Amino acid sequence: MVKQHRRLQVKLSESLKPLIPSKDLIFGRHFTDHMLTIEWNSKDGWSDPIIQPFGKISLEPSAMVFHYSFECFEGLKAYKDKNGKLRLFRPDMNMKRLNRSAARLTLPVSIIWDVIGGFSEDELLECLKKLIRLEERWVPAERGFSLYIRPTLIGTQASLGIGPNSRALLFIICSPAGPYYKTGFSAVKLLSTFENVRAWPGGTGDAKIGGNYSPCVRPQIEAAEKGYQQNLWLFGPDDEITEVGTMNCFVLLDNEYGETELVTPPLDGTILAGVTRDSILQLARTWNEFKVSERKITMSEVVNALKQGRLREMFGSGTACIVTPIKIINYRGEDLAVPLDPNDPSSNAGPVTRRISDTLMGIQYGEIPHEWSVVLN
Amino acid sequence: MVKQHRRLQVKLSESLKPLIPSKDLIFGRHFTDHMLTIEWNSKDGWSDPIIQPFGKISLEPSAMVFHYSFECFEGLKAYKDKNGKLRLFRPDMNMKRLNRSAARLTLPVSIIWDVIGGFSEDELLECLKKLIRLEERWVPAERGFSLYIRPTLIGTQASLGIGPNSRALLFIICSPAGPYYKTGFSAVKLLSTFENVRAWPGGTGDAKIGGNYSPCVRPQIEAAEKGYQQNLWLFGPDDEITEVGTMNCFVLLDNEYGETELVTPPLDGTILAGVTRDSILQLARTWNEFKVSERKITMSEVVNALKQGRLREMFGSGTACIVTPIKIINYRGEDLAVPLDPNDPSSNAGPVTRRISDTLMGIQYGEIPHEWSVVLN
């Protein structure tokens, strides 16, 4: 394997932008001074990576990405710890998933697709780290703040014939981000969504590709118009819970056998394999205080648990929010009140939800030593 | 309604490209000298349309189209008849469908979404006609050749937060195209596809959006590796026929009641509402020679009809090919031989398939007078 990251070229920006005051940060609106780009074509494989000034991408109007949605992406964050060190959280997971998503769309990947000049996950991660080190001043120091990192891979072949792309572009852009909840948690209200489905068996629900996202905006607007922040995506005749908005979904309940159980739907092809999801499962299994299950869970199980006082907590999980407590689910016309903290009626998150969030943030900001947190400098 | 097409600006290219010799045409590879662009933003609505030299589109790397697949498109053709007149085929259908696709993705449309400076289907069509008239020299005169027209609408807001776009770009590009079959029909072999599913109730199978296309490339490659040109997309436990590759699907059979029946799956939300599909249905109903049905049809019905000698013809339909005869379907490991022409064993298309193709081409090239053919000059 050629060490591509050693061939990384750096073209520095001639002028640096002013930093955005923390209070003015809007998610995904402001970007750092540089971006990383790596071109690919089917003849020569991957070109040398380049860090260059952040700027526009110029493509033929016939580029496949504009017509047939050849696009996949990742989202991860860089954190600054109290000693000023930069940290990533399990970035290897994002590199692996990017490869899997690309393979689903026949975009170039290191292992499966691209036999010419393969660009490995490790090499891409080294390039990403160089970019983040260069953009260090953009990583906010306040707890809860971070630098959101968006690796993106698009098919750029200029042709309207549908088939695998002969050209592609991988780029990484970075955006300083504030805490998801500015004042503690904000528990959300969900609308169970029947008219639309997010994913299905044999589809692409487990790939982080553009095509999974735009169709969810209209249902989200419809939910918002009714006063609900997110869609609860259900599937099948027995209303299996799948995802919440763009998050994985967790249910903590006392099950019918009297066990306390943390349940999340299994990776059956319709569910995104979230890095936060995986981390929560691993953490909870390490705690060994309650049963942890990846299994099918239906709305009728949730409704029954609620009515019998066995439902403890529900939350969504994702890179942006870590965890989002759920307080209301509208299901077939009825608002179901999901418990938050029984010992603290003023709380807006249950104790397990809160503990998971605190633990993950502790690891991400280097306060809790853990192999998941990768120090950059 | 403001007459936007009267505000159309034309910026001519300083130099014109050489035409591509007919024999060298590859679908979607070569483009004309100009393109039409119309920008939109949520504050001002649609800007004045501009015909300008064909050239690259430059977007922020955070543009929503690169990440969340905010993109929908159309495909139609301009034909040159034997008198040199330019003709379109039912272009109003494409304008309407573009609006419907855009609405599904919360991209700006004339009626549903955009209340500011609405751009109507009629106005867009007038702009499109001006572009085609300007590019007249690019419309091939040979029968079977045409100028393929690709209206495309993309979300260009520079932001990673998922929601409706505040900016969008509509563009139309044109590509000279050869006949789909250079030497008569070419009947295709289909592989029934079980591992992947093209569309699902509550999904986006009825919208012409980018996200429906890239996921179909890997299954298409897998079919090709096994010697089949296209996927036969099935759905549900009883293997309903839905689409063929990127085409609608038709079955002509003698049904169990002894009637000859032309069947195509209904527009239930999982099927693209093809312009050719609709035209075939209308034509066949006008002929009034056999029953014409939009109804569910399963593989077991096809297999039974085949075994009992009642299956007559099958074909796919679409703008690119008009009709594509089907000669083989691999279904659960068995190659089923679909009849072609019983009276002519050397034929590669059945008589009804051929008659539909001839009639539609006759209309498209102005040889058969019909309101569907819209003369431009």
mmCIF file of C-alpha atoms in Angstrom, chain A residues 27-29 31 35 54-62 64-71 73 103-106 113 148 150 152 154 157-164 171 173 195-197 200-204 209-211 213-215 217-219 221 235 246, chain B residues 27-29 31 35 54-62 65-71 73 103-106 113 148 150 152 154 157-164 171 173 195-204 209-211 213-215 217-219 221 246:
data_model
loop_
_atom_site.group_PDB
_atom_site.id
_atom_site.type_symbol
_atom_site.label_atom_id
_atom_site.label_comp_id
_atom_site.label_asym_id
_atom_site.label_seq_id
_atom_site.Cartn_x
_atom_site.Cartn_y
_atom_site.Cartn_z
ATOM 1 C CA PHE A 27 -25.043 24.091 12.457
ATOM 2 C CA GLY A 28 -23.405 23.560 9.081
ATOM 3 C CA ARG A 29 -23.386 27.213 7.990
ATOM 4 C CA PHE A 31 -16.753 26.606 7.265
ATOM 5 C CA MET A 35 -10.742 21.683 2.632
ATOM 6 C CA PHE A 54 -12.031 26.269 1.025
ATOM 7 C CA GLY A 55 -13.800 27.107 -2.197
ATOM 8 C CA LYS A 56 -16.365 26.218 -4.760
ATOM 9 C CA ILE A 57 -16.547 22.935 -6.618
ATOM 10 C CA SER A 58 -16.954 23.307 -10.355
ATOM 11 C CA LEU A 59 -18.575 20.459 -12.291
ATOM 12 C CA GLU A 60 -20.076 19.823 -15.692
ATOM 13 C CA PRO A 61 -23.887 20.152 -15.578
ATOM 14 C CA SER A 62 -24.010 16.542 -16.745
ATOM 15 C CA MET A 64 -23.701 12.196 -12.401
ATOM 16 C CA VAL A 65 -23.989 13.598 -8.874
ATOM 17 C CA PHE A 66 -26.546 16.154 -10.080
ATOM 18 C CA HIS A 67 -28.781 13.592 -11.789
ATOM 19 C CA TYR A 68 -28.540 10.150 -10.218
ATOM 20 C CA SER A 69 -27.511 10.899 -6.648
ATOM 21 C CA PHE A 70 -24.059 9.378 -6.639
ATOM 22 C CA GLU A 71 -23.180 10.765 -3.243
ATOM 23 C CA PHE A 73 -20.991 11.127 3.259
ATOM 24 C CA ALA A 103 -19.700 0.334 -2.383
ATOM 25 C CA ARG A 104 -23.506 0.376 -2.335
ATOM 26 C CA LEU A 105 -23.461 3.079 -5.012
ATOM 27 C CA THR A 106 -20.511 1.635 -6.988
ATOM 28 C CA TRP A 113 -14.299 -1.458 -5.785
ATOM 29 C CA TYR A 148 -18.063 19.072 12.700
ATOM 30 C CA ARG A 150 -18.001 16.165 6.738
ATOM 31 C CA THR A 152 -18.194 13.490 1.156
ATOM 32 C CA ILE A 154 -19.504 12.279 -5.174
ATOM 33 C CA GLN A 157 -18.453 11.600 -14.494
ATOM 34 C CA ALA A 158 -19.925 13.968 -17.100
ATOM 35 C CA SER A 159 -22.445 11.649 -18.723
ATOM 36 C CA LEU A 160 -26.169 10.978 -18.555
ATOM 37 C CA GLY A 161 -25.858 7.241 -19.181
ATOM 38 C CA ILE A 162 -26.537 5.414 -15.916
ATOM 39 C CA GLY A 163 -23.713 3.185 -14.735
ATOM 40 C CA PRO A 164 -20.683 3.244 -12.463
ATOM 41 C CA PHE A 171 -13.731 16.084 -0.195
ATOM 42 C CA ILE A 173 -15.060 20.181 4.834
ATOM 43 C CA GLU A 195 -47.730 7.897 4.940
ATOM 44 C CA ASN A 196 -44.017 7.625 4.284
ATOM 45 C CA VAL A 197 -41.403 4.990 5.061
ATOM 46 C CA TRP A 200 -37.197 -1.049 3.478
ATOM 47 C CA PRO A 201 -35.604 -4.478 3.114
ATOM 48 C CA GLY A 202 -33.450 -4.533 -0.015
ATOM 49 C CA GLY A 203 -33.232 -0.734 -0.041
ATOM 50 C CA THR A 204 -30.467 1.554 1.185
ATOM 51 C CA ILE A 209 -26.142 8.203 1.115
ATOM 52 C CA GLY A 210 -27.796 11.417 0.010
ATOM 53 C CA GLY A 211 -30.868 9.666 -1.359
ATOM 54 C CA TYR A 213 -32.245 12.252 3.304
ATOM 55 C CA SER A 214 -34.114 14.543 0.886
ATOM 56 C CA PRO A 215 -37.289 12.373 0.905
ATOM 57 C CA VAL A 217 -37.831 16.583 4.589
ATOM 58 C CA ARG A 218 -41.454 16.780 3.539
ATOM 59 C CA PRO A 219 -42.624 14.386 6.273
ATOM 60 C CA ILE A 221 -42.209 19.607 7.727
ATOM 61 C CA PHE A 235 -42.054 -0.186 9.362
ATOM 62 C CA THR A 246 -32.119 11.074 11.371
ATOM 63 C CA PHE B 27 -25.983 8.583 -25.151
ATOM 64 C CA GLY B 28 -25.548 11.553 -22.825
ATOM 65 C CA ARG B 29 -21.897 12.253 -23.611
ATOM 66 C CA PHE B 31 -23.813 18.449 -25.296
ATOM 67 C CA MET B 35 -27.903 25.643 -21.644
ATOM 68 C CA PHE B 54 -22.895 25.480 -21.952
ATOM 69 C CA GLY B 55 -20.464 25.408 -19.067
ATOM 70 C CA LYS B 56 -19.613 24.243 -15.611
ATOM 71 C CA ILE B 57 -21.769 24.756 -12.559
ATOM 72 C CA SER B 58 -19.901 26.112 -9.583
ATOM 73 C CA LEU B 59 -21.274 25.412 -6.116
ATOM 74 C CA GLU B 60 -20.148 25.602 -2.515
ATOM 75 C CA PRO B 61 -18.952 22.190 -1.301
ATOM 76 C CA SER B 62 -21.674 22.418 1.347
ATOM 77 C CA VAL B 65 -27.334 18.684 -3.643
ATOM 78 C CA PHE B 66 -23.939 17.105 -2.844
ATOM 79 C CA HIS B 67 -25.023 15.759 0.549
ATOM 80 C CA TYR B 68 -28.743 15.088 0.756
ATOM 81 C CA SER B 69 -29.714 14.410 -2.847
ATOM 82 C CA PHE B 70 -31.935 17.381 -3.488
ATOM 83 C CA GLU B 71 -32.228 16.687 -7.184
ATOM 84 C CA PHE B 73 -34.966 15.696 -13.396
ATOM 85 C CA ALA B 103 -42.692 18.846 -4.464
ATOM 86 C CA ARG B 104 -41.743 15.459 -3.032
ATOM 87 C CA LEU B 105 -38.310 16.860 -2.148
ATOM 88 C CA THR B 106 -39.549 20.301 -1.046
ATOM 89 C CA TRP B 113 -44.250 25.084 -2.958
ATOM 90 C CA TYR B 148 -32.287 14.419 -25.709
ATOM 91 C CA ARG B 150 -32.569 17.033 -19.641
ATOM 92 C CA THR B 152 -32.744 19.251 -13.871
ATOM 93 C CA ILE B 154 -31.055 20.912 -7.729
ATOM 94 C CA GLN B 157 -28.321 26.075 -0.349
ATOM 95 C CA ALA B 158 -24.856 26.067 1.217
ATOM 96 C CA SER B 159 -25.660 24.458 4.557
ATOM 97 C CA LEU B 160 -25.387 21.022 6.150
ATOM 98 C CA GLY B 161 -28.552 21.391 8.247
ATOM 99 C CA ILE B 162 -31.256 19.221 6.720
ATOM 100 C CA GLY B 163 -34.407 21.073 5.696
ATOM 101 C CA PRO B 164 -35.990 22.744 2.683
ATOM 102 C CA PHE B 171 -31.033 23.979 -15.687
ATOM 103 C CA ILE B 173 -29.005 20.711 -21.072
ATOM 104 C CA GLU B 195 -31.823 -9.010 -3.029
ATOM 105 C CA ASN B 196 -32.668 -5.407 -3.827
ATOM 106 C CA VAL B 197 -35.978 -3.605 -4.090
ATOM 107 C CA ARG B 198 -36.338 -0.500 -6.249
ATOM 108 C CA ALA B 199 -39.270 1.140 -4.478
ATOM 109 C CA TRP B 200 -41.704 0.694 -1.619
ATOM 110 C CA PRO B 201 -45.136 2.021 -0.640
ATOM 111 C CA GLY B 202 -44.542 5.335 1.114
ATOM 112 C CA GLY B 203 -41.187 5.728 -0.647
ATOM 113 C CA THR B 204 -40.310 7.739 -3.739
ATOM 114 C CA ILE B 209 -35.453 11.931 -8.363
ATOM 115 C CA GLY B 210 -31.758 11.138 -8.318
ATOM 116 C CA GLY B 211 -31.998 8.950 -5.239
ATOM 117 C CA TYR B 213 -31.172 5.728 -9.630
ATOM 118 C CA SER B 214 -27.739 5.275 -8.027
ATOM 119 C CA PRO B 215 -28.897 2.348 -5.816
ATOM 120 C CA VAL B 217 -26.439 0.400 -10.497
ATOM 121 C CA ARG B 218 -24.942 -2.336 -8.337
ATOM 122 C CA PRO B 219 -27.852 -4.729 -9.006
ATOM 123 C CA ILE B 221 -23.864 -4.767 -12.710
ATOM 124 C CA THR B 246 -35.378 2.116 -15.608
#
